[in-house]
Tab-separated table of C-alpha atoms and ligand atoms in Angstrom:
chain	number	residue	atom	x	y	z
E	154	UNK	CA	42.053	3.700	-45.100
E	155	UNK	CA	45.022	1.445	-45.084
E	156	UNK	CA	46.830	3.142	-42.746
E	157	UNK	CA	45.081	2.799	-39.939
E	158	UNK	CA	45.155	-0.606	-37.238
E	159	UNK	CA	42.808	-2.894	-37.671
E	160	UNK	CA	40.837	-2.439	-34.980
E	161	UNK	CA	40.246	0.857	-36.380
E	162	UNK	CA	39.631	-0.272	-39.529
E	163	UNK	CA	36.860	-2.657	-37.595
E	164	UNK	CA	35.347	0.302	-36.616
E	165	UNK	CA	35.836	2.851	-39.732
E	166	UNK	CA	36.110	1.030	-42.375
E	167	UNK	CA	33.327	0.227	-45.485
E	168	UNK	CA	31.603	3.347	-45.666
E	169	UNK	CA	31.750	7.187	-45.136
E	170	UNK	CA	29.376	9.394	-45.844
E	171	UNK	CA	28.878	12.270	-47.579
E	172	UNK	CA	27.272	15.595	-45.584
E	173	UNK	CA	23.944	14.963	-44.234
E	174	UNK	CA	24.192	11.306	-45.006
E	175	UNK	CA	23.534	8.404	-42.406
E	176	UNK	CA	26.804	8.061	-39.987
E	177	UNK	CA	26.089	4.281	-40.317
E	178	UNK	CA	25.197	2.187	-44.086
E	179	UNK	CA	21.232	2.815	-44.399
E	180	UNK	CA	19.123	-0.607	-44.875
E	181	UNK	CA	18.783	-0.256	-48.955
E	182	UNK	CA	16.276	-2.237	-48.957
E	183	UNK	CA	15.195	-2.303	-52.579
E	184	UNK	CA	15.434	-5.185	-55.616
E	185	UNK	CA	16.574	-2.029	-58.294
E	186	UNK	CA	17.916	0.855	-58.360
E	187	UNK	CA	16.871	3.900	-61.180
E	188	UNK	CA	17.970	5.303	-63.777
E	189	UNK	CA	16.216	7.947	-66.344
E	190	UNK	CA	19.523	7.547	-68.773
E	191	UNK	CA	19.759	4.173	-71.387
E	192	UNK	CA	22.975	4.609	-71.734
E	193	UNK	CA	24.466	4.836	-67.639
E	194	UNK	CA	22.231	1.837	-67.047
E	195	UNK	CA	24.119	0.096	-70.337
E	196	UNK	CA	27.136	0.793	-69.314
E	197	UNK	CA	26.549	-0.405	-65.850
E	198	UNK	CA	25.939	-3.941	-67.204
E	199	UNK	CA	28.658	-3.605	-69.234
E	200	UNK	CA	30.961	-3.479	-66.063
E	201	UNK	CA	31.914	0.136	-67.373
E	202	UNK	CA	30.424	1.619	-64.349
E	203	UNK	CA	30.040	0.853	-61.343
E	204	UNK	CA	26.579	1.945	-60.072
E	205	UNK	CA	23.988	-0.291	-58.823
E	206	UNK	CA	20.976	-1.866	-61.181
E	207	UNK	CA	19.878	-4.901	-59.737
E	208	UNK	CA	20.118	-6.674	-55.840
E	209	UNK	CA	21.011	-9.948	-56.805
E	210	UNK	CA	24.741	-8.303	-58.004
E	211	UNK	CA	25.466	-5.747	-56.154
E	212	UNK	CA	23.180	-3.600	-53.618
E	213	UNK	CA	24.792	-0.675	-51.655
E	214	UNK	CA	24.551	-2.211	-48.092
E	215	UNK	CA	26.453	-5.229	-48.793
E	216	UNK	CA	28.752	-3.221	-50.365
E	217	UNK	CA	29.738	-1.524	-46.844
E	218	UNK	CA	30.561	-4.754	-45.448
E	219	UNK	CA	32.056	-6.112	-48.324
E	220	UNK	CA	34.384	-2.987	-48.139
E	221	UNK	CA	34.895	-3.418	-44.447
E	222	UNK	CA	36.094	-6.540	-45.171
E	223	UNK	CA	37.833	-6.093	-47.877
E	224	UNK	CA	39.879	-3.660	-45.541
E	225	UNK	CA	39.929	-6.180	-42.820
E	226	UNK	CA	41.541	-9.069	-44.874
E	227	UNK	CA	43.918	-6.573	-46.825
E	228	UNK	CA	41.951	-7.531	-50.235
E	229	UNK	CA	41.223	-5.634	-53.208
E	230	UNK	CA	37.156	-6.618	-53.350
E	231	UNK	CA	34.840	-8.595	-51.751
E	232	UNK	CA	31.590	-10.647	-52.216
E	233	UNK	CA	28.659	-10.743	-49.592
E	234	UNK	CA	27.263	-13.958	-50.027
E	235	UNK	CA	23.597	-15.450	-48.231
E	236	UNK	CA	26.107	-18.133	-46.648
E	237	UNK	CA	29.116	-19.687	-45.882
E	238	UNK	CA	28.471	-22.296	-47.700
E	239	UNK	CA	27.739	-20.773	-50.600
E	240	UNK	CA	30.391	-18.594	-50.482
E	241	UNK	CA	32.648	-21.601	-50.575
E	242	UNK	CA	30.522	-22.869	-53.363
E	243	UNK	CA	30.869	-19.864	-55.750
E	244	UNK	CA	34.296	-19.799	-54.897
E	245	UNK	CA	34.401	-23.431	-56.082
E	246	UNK	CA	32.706	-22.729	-59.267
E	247	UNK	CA	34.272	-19.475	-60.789
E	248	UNK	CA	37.585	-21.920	-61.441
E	249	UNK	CA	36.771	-24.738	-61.029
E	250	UNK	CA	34.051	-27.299	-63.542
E	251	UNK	CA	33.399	-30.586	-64.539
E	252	UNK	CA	36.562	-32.205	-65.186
E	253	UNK	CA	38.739	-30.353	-62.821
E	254	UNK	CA	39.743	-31.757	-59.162
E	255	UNK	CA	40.484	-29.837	-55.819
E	256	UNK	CA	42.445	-30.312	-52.997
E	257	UNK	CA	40.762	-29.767	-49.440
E	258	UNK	CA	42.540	-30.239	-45.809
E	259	UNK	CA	40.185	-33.177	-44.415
E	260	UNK	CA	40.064	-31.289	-41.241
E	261	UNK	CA	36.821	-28.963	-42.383
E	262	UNK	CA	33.821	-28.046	-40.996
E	263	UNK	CA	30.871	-30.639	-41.877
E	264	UNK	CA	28.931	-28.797	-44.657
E	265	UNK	CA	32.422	-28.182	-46.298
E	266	UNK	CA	33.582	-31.253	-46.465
E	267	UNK	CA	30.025	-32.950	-47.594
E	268	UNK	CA	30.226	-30.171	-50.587
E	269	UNK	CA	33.217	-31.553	-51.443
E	270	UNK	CA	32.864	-34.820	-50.777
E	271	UNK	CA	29.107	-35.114	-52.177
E	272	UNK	CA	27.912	-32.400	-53.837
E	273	UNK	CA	30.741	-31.121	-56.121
E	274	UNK	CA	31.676	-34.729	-56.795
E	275	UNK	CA	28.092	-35.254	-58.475
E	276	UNK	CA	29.191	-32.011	-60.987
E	277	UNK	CA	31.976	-33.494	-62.443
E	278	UNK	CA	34.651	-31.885	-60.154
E	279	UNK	CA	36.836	-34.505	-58.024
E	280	UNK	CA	38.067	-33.630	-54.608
E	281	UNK	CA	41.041	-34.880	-53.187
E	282	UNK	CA	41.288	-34.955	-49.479
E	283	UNK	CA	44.567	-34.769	-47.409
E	284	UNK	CA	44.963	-35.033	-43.454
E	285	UNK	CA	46.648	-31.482	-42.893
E	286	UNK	CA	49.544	-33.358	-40.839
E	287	UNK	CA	50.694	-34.777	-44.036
E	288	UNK	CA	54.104	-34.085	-45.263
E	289	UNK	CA	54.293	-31.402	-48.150
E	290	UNK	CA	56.021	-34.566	-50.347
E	291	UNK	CA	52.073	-36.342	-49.859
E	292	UNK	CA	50.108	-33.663	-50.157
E	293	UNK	CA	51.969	-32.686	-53.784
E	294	UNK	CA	51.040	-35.792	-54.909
E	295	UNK	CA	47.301	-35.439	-55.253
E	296	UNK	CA	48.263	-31.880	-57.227
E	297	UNK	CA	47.565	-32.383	-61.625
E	298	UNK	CA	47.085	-30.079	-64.438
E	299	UNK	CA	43.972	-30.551	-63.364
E	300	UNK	CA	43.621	-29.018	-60.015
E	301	UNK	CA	42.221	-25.796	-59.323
E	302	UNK	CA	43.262	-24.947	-55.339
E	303	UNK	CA	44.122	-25.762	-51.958
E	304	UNK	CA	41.414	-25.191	-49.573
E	305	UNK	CA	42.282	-25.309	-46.051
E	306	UNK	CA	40.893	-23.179	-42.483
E	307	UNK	CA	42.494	-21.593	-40.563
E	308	UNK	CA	41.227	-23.097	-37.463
E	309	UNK	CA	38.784	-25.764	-38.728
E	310	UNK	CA	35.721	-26.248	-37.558
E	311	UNK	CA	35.077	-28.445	-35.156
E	312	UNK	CA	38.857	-30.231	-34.837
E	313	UNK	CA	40.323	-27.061	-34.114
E	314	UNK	CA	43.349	-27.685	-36.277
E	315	UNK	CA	45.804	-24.698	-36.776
E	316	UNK	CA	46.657	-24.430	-40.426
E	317	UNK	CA	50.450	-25.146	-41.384
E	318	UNK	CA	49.958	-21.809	-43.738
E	319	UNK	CA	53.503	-21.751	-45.118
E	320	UNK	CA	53.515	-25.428	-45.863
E	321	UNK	CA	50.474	-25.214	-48.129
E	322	UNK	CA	51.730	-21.851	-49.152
E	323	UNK	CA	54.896	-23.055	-50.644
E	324	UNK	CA	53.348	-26.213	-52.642
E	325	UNK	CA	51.176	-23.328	-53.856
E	326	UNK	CA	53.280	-21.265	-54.689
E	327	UNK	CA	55.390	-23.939	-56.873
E	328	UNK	CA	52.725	-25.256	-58.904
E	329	UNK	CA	50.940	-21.859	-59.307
E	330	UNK	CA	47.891	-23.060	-57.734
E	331	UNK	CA	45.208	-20.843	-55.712
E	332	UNK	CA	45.597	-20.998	-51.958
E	333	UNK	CA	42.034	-20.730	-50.574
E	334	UNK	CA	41.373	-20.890	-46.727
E	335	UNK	CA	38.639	-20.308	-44.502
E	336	UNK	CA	39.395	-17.834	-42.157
E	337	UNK	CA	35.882	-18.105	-39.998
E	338	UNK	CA	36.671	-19.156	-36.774
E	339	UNK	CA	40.541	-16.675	-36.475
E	340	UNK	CA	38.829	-13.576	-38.398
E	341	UNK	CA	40.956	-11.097	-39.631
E	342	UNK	CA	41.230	-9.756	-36.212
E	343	UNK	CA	43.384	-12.703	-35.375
E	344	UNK	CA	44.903	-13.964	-38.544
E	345	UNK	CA	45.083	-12.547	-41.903
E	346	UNK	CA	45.991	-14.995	-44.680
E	347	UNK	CA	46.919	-12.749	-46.689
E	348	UNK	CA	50.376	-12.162	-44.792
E	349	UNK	CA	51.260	-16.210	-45.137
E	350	UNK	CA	50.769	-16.543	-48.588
E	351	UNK	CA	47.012	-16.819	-49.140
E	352	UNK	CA	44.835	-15.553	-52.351
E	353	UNK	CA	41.257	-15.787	-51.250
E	354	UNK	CA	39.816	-15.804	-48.399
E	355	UNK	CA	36.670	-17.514	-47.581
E	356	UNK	CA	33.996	-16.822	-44.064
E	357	UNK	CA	31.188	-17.440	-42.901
E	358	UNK	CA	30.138	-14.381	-41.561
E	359	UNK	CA	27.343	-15.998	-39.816
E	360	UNK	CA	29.635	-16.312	-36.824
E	361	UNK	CA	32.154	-14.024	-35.574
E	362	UNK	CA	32.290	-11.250	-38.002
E	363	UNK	CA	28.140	-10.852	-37.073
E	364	UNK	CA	28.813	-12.210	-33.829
E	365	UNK	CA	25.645	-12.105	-32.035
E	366	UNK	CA	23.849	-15.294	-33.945
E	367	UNK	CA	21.373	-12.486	-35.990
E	368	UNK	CA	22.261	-12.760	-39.309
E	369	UNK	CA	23.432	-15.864	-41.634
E	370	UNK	CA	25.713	-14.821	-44.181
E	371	UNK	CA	29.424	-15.124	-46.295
E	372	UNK	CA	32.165	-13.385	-47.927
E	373	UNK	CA	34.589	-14.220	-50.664
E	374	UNK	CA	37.267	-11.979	-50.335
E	375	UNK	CA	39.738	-11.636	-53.158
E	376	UNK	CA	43.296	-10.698	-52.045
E	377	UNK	CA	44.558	-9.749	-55.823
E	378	UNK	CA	47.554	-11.220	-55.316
E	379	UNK	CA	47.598	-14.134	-57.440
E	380	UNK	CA	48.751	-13.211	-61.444
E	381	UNK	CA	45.845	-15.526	-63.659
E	382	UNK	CA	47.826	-14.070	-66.734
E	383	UNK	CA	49.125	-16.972	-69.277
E	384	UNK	CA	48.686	-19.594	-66.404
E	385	UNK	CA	47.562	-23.084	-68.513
E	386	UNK	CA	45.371	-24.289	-64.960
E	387	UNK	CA	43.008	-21.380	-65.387
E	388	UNK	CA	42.163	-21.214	-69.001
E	389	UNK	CA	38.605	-19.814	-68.060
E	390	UNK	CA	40.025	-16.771	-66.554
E	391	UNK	CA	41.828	-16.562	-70.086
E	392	UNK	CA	39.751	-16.804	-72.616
E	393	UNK	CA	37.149	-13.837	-73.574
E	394	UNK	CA	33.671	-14.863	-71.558
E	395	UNK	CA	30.993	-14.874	-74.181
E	396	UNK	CA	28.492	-14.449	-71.769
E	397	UNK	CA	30.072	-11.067	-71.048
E	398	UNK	CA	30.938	-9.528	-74.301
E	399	UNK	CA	34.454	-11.328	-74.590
E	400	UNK	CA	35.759	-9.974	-71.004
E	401	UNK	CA	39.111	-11.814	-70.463
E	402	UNK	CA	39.074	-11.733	-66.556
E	403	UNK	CA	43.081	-11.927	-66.092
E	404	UNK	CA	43.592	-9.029	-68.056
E	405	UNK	CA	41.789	-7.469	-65.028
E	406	UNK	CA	43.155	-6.073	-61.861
E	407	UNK	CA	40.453	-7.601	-59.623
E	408	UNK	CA	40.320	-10.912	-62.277
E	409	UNK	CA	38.910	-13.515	-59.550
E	410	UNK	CA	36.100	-12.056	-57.498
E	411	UNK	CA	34.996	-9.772	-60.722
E	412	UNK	CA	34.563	-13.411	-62.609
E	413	UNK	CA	32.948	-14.525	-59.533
E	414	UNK	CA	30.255	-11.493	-59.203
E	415	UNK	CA	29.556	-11.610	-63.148
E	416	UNK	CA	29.416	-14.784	-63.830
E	417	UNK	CA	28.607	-16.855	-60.464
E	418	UNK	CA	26.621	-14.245	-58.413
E	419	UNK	CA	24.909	-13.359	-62.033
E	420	UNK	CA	24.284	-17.146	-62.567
E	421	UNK	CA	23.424	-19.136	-59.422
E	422	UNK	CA	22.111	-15.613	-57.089
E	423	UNK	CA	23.148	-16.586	-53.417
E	424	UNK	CA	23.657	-12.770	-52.772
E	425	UNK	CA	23.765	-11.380	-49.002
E	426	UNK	CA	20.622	-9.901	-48.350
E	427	UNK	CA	20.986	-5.890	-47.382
E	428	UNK	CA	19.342	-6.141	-43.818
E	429	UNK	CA	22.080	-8.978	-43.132
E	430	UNK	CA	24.656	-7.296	-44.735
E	431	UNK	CA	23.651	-4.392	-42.399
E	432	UNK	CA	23.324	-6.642	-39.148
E	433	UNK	CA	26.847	-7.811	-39.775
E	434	UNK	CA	28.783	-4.424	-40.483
E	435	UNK	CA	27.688	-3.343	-36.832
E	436	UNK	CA	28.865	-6.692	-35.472
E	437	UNK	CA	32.281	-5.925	-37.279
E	438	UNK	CA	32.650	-2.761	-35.330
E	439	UNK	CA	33.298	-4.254	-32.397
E	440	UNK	CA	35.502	-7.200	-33.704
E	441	UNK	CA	38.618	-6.926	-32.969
E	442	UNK	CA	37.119	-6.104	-29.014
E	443	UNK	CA	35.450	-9.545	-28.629
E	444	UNK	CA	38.063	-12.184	-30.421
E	445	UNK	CA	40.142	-10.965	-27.539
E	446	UNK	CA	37.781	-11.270	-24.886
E	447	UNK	CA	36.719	-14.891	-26.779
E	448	UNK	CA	40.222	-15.605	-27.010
E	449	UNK	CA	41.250	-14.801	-23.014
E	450	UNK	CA	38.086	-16.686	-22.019
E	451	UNK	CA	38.533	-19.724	-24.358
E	452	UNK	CA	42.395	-19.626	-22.558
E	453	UNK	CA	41.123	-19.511	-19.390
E	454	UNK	CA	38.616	-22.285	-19.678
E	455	UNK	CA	40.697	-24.612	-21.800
E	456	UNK	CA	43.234	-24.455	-18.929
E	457	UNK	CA	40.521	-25.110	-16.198
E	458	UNK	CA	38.998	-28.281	-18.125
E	459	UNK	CA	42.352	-29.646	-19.041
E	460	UNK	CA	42.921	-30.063	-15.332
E	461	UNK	CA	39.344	-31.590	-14.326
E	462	UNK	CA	39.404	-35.742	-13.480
E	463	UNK	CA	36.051	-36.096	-15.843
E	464	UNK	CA	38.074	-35.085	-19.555
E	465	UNK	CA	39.442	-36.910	-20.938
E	466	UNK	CA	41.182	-34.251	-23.418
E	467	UNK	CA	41.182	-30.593	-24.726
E	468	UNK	CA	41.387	-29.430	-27.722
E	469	UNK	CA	42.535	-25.264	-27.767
E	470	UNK	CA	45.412	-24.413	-29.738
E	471	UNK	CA	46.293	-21.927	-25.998
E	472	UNK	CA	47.436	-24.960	-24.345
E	473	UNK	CA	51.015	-25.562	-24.542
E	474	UNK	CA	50.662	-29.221	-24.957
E	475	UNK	CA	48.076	-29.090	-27.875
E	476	UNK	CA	49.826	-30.406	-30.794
E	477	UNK	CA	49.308	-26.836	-32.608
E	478	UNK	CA	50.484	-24.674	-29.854
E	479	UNK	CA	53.711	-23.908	-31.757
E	480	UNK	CA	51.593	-22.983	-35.396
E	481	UNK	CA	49.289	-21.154	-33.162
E	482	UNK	CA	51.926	-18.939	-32.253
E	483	UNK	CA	53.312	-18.280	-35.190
E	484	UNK	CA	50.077	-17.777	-36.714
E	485	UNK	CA	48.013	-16.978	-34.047
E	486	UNK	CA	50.004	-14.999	-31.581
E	487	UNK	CA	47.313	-12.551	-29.936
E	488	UNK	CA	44.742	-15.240	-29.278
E	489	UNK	CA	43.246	-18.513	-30.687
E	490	UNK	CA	39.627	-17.787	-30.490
E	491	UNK	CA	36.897	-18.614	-28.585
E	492	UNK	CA	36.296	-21.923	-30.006
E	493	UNK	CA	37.555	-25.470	-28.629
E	494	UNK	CA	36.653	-29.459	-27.908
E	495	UNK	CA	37.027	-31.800	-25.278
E	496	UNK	CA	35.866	-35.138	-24.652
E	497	UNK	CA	34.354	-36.027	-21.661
E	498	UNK	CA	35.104	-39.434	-20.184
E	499	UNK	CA	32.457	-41.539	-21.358
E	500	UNK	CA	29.963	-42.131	-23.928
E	501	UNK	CA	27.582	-40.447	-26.134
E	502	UNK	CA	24.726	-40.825	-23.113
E	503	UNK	CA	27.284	-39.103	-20.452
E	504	UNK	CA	27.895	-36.022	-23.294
E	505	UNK	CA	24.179	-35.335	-23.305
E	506	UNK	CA	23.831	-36.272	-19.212
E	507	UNK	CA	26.529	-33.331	-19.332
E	508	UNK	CA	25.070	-30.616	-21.549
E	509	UNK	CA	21.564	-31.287	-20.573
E	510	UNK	CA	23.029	-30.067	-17.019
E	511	UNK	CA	24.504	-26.608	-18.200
E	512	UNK	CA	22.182	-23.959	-16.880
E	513	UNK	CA	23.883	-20.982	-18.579
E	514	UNK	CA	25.767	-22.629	-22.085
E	515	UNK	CA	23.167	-23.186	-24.282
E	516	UNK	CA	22.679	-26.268	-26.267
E	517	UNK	CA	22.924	-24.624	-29.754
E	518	UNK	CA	23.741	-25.782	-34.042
E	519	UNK	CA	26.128	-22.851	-33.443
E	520	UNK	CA	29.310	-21.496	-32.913
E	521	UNK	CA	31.154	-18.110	-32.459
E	522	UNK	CA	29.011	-15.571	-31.248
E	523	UNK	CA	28.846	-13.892	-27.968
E	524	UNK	CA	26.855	-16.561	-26.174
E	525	UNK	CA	28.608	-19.782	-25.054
E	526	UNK	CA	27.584	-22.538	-26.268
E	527	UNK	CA	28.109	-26.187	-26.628
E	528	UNK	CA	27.273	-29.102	-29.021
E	529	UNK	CA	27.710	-32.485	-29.971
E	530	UNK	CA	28.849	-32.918	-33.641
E	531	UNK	CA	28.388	-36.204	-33.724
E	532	UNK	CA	25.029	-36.414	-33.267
E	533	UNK	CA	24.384	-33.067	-34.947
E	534	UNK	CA	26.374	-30.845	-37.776
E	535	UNK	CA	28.487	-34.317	-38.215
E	536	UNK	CA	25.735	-37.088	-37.967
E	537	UNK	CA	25.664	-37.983	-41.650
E	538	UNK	CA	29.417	-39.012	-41.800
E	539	UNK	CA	30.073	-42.336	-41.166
E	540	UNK	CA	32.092	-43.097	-38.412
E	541	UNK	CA	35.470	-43.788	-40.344
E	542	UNK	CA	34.787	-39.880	-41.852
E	543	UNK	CA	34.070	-38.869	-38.442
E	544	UNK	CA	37.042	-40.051	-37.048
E	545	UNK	CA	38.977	-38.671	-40.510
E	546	UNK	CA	37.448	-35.181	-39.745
E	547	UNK	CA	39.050	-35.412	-36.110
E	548	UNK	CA	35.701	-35.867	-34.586
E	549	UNK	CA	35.346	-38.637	-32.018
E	550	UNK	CA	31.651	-39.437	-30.675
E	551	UNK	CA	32.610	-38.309	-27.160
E	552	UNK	CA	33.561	-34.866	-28.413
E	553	UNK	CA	31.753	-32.043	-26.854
E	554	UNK	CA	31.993	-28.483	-29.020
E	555	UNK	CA	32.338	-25.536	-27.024
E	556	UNK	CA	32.062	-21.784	-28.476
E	557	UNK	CA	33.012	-19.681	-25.291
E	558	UNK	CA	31.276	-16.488	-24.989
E	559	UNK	CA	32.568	-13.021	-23.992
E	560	UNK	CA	30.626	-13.427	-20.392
E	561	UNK	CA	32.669	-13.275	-17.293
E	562	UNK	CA	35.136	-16.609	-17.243
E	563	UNK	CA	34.226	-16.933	-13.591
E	564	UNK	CA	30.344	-17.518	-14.855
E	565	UNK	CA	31.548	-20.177	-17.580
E	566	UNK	CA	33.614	-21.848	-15.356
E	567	UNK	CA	30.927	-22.487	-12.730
E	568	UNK	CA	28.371	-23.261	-15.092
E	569	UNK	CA	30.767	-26.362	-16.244
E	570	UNK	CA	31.835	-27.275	-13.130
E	571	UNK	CA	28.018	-27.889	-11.485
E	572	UNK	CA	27.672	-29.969	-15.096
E	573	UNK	CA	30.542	-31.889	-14.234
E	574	UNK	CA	29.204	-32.892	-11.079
E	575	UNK	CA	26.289	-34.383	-12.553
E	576	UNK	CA	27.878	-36.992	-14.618
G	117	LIG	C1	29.574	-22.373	-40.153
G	117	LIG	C2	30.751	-22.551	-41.011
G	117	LIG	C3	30.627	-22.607	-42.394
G	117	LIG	C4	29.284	-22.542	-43.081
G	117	LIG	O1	28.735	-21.289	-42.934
G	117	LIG	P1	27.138	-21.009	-43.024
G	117	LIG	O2	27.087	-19.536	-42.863
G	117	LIG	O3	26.489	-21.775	-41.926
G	117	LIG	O4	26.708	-21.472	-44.369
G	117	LIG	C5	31.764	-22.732	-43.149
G	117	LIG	N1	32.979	-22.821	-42.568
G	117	LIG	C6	33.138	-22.772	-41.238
G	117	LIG	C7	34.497	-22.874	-40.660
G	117	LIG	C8	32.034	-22.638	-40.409
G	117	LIG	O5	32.203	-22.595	-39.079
C-alpha cells in the first residue's frame, strides 16, 4: 500500500482480509497456534516460514499493527513490544553488549535516560551523553570503534527539544553508525525519520499512536536502510548466530529487527500483548486526524500562555521565538504536537497551588492522548535525578508538563486561566 497518503495508510494499512473475514484484526487471543504437520512447524522455527507457533514471537494481532506501522514509518518490519521502554531496551541489546558504548542526546525522556545512565551501564555497555546543542565537532568526539548508535527523539520528552536530524545524520552517516531516534511524541503523522537520514525508529505506542491512555505498549521499527554487510562495528550481525543454526543476519534483507525478534524477543520476551496490539491499531486509524487537532490546540495555547503575566516561559517548538522554531519547520512543518512546558513564576508549592486548581486538565503520569493533561516532572517521572541531571535533561523544578488534548481550545484555555487566578 505504498502509494497511498499517510493518512490513508493510518486508516488502511496492517491488515486486509480475506472474504468473510473480520473488516478489523480479530483479538487472537491465544499463547500457540496449531499445526498437524512436523515439518511446517520445523520450518517455522527455522525462520523458513513465516506462520505463527508461539505468542511470545510473533502472534497475528500484533502483527496488524506492526504492519500499520511499518507502513506508517516507511520501514520494511516492525516489532510490537509490551513498552516503550523495552522497546528501547531490545533495541539496545540486539547490537549492542558488554563492552560496547552508545551515544544518547541528554535531552530524553526520564526512563530513557535512567536506562542508559543506570541500567545498561551495570551490563557492561557505557553511554555517552551529549547536550543535543552541541556542535557536530563535540558530539564526534565521544564516537569509537566501540560505539554502536546515536539515539536521539524527535521531540524529547519532557524538554521538548526538536532534533537537529541532519546534524546527527551526517556524523552517522560518516562513521557508519546506526541512527536511532524516538519518534513518540511527532509520530509518523508528523515526522518520519526515515526521510532525514534515520535507520530505526523507536515509540512508545503507549501515547499517541494508542492515543486514548488504554493500552501500554512499543514498536521497533526497522527502516532497512542501513547495509550491516562487512561493517567491523557490528560483528554480531556478521558472524553465523549459533543459537540460530549459523544465521548471518546481514546477509538478510530485514538483518536488524529479524536479529532483534530471534534473538531478543526469543531471549528476554517483552512482546506486545494481542488485546493491546488490537487497542492500538484502532487508535492508529484516526492518527493522522488528532496530531493535527493536538498540534492546532497545543499552537493555540502555547501562544495564549506565552502572553499571561504568571509564566515565566513556554516551551512549544510553534512559537516563533522558541529556540527550535526554525528545526521545527524544517522538520516539523504541519504541526509540533500536542505536547509543551512552561514554568510558572514561582516555586514548586505555586506549581501544585496551580494544577491542584485545574478543574478540567487532569493531574496525570501521562502524556499524549486525547485528554489534556498536566504534570510536574520534577516531582514525578524525573524525581530520582538529581538536580544537576535535572537541570542537564532541561527540566527545571518550576516546570509544569502539559499534553493538550483534542477538546475545544476555548475549554483549555479557560480551564488555565481560572488556575491562573488562583496562584
Ligand atoms: C513514555 C515514553 C517512553 C516510555 O514508554 P513506555 O510505554 O511508558 O514504556 C519512551 N520515550 C518517550 C519519548 C516517552 O514519552
Amino acid at each position: 500500500m505504498k502509494e497511498l497518503k499517510l493518512d490513508s495508510l493510518c486508516v488502511q494499512a496492517g491488515y486486509s482480509p480475506e472474504t468473510g473475514e473480520s473488516r478489523i484484526p480479530p483479538i487472537c487471543q491465544s499463547t500457540t497456534f496449531f499445526y498437524g504437520d512436523t515439518q511446517e512447524m520445523a520450518d517455522c522455527f527455522d525462520l523458513k516460514s513465516d506462520g505463527y507457533f508461539y505468542s511470545r514471537l510473533a502472534n497475528p494481532t500484533v502483527a496488524a499493527l506492526e504492519g500499520k506501522v511499518a507502513a506508517l514509518e516507511g520501514g520494511v518490519a516492525a516489532i510490537g513490544c509490551a513498552s516503550g521502554m523495552s522497546a528501547t531496551t531490545l533495541a539496545a541489546f540486539t547490537v549492542a553488549g558488554a563492552g560496547d558504548n552508545v551515544v544518547i542526546s541528554q535531552a530524553c525522556y526520564g526512563g530513557t535516560f535512567n536506562l542508559f545512565g543506570t541500567t545498561l551501564p551495570k551490563l557492561g555497555i557505557e553511554c555517552r551523553f551529549f547536550n543535543p546543542d552541541d556542535s557536530a565537532e563535540e558530539i564526534e568526539k565521544l564516537i569509537d570503534d566501540k560505539t554502536k548508535f546515536i539515539f536521539c527523539e524527535t521531540v524529547a520528552n519532557p524538554s521538548i527539544v526538536v532534533l537537529d536530524f541532519d546534524k546527527i545524520a551526517s556524523i552517522c552517516k560518516k562513521h557508519e553508525l546506526l541512527f536511532i531516534v524516538d519518534n513518540t511524541l511527532a509520530t509518523p503523522a508528523l515526522c518520519q525519520p526515515k526521510k532525514f537520514g534515520v535507520n530505526i525508529v523507536i515509540h512508545s505506542s503507549t501515547k499517541y499512536l494508542d492515543g486514548h491512555a488504554a493500552a501500554l505498549g512499543g514498536m521497533i521499527v526497522d527502516l532497512g536502510n542501513f547495509n550491516f554487510k562487512g561493517n567491523p562495528r557490528y560483528s554480531s550481525m556478521n558472524i553465523p548466530d549459533e543459537s540460530y543454526h549459523g544465521l548471518v543476519y546481514a546477509d538478510l534483507p530485514v538483518a536488524f529487527a529479524t536479529k532483534c525478534r530471534a534473538q531478543m524477543i526469543r531471549d528476554i520476551g517483552a512482546i506486545m500483548a494481542p488485546m493491546n496490539a488490537y487497542i492500538t491499531y484502532l487508535g492508529c486509524d484516526t492518527l493522522a486526524l488528532r496530531m493535527a487537532r493536538h498540534s492546532s490546540n497545543a499552537k493555540t495555547v502555547a501562544a495564549y500562555l506565552s502572553k499571561h503575566p504568571k509564566i515565566e516561559w513556554v516551551k512549544h517548538a510553534s512559537l516563533p521565538d522558541n529556540k527550535y522554531h526554525a528545526l521545527a519547520e524544517k522538520y516539523l512543518p504541519n504541526g509540533q504536537g500536542g505536547m509543551m512546558s512552561f514554568g510558572i513564576k514561582g516555586d514548586v508549592k505555586k506549581c501544585a497551588t496551580f494544577m491542584e486548581a485545574l478543574k478540567m486538565i487532569t493531574q496525570e503520569t501521562h502524556v499524549a492522548d486525547v485528554r489534556s493533561c498536566v504534570l510536574h516532572p520534577a516531582s514525578t517521572t524525573h524525581r530520582q535525578l538529581s538536580k544537576e541531571d535535572l537541570v542537564k535533561a532541561g527540566v527545571p523544578e518550576n516546570l509544569v508538563r502539559l499534553s493538550v488534548g483534542i477538546e475545544n481550545p476555548d475549554d483549555i484555555i479557560a480551564d488555565l486561566e481560572q488556575a491562573l487566578a488562583k496562584i
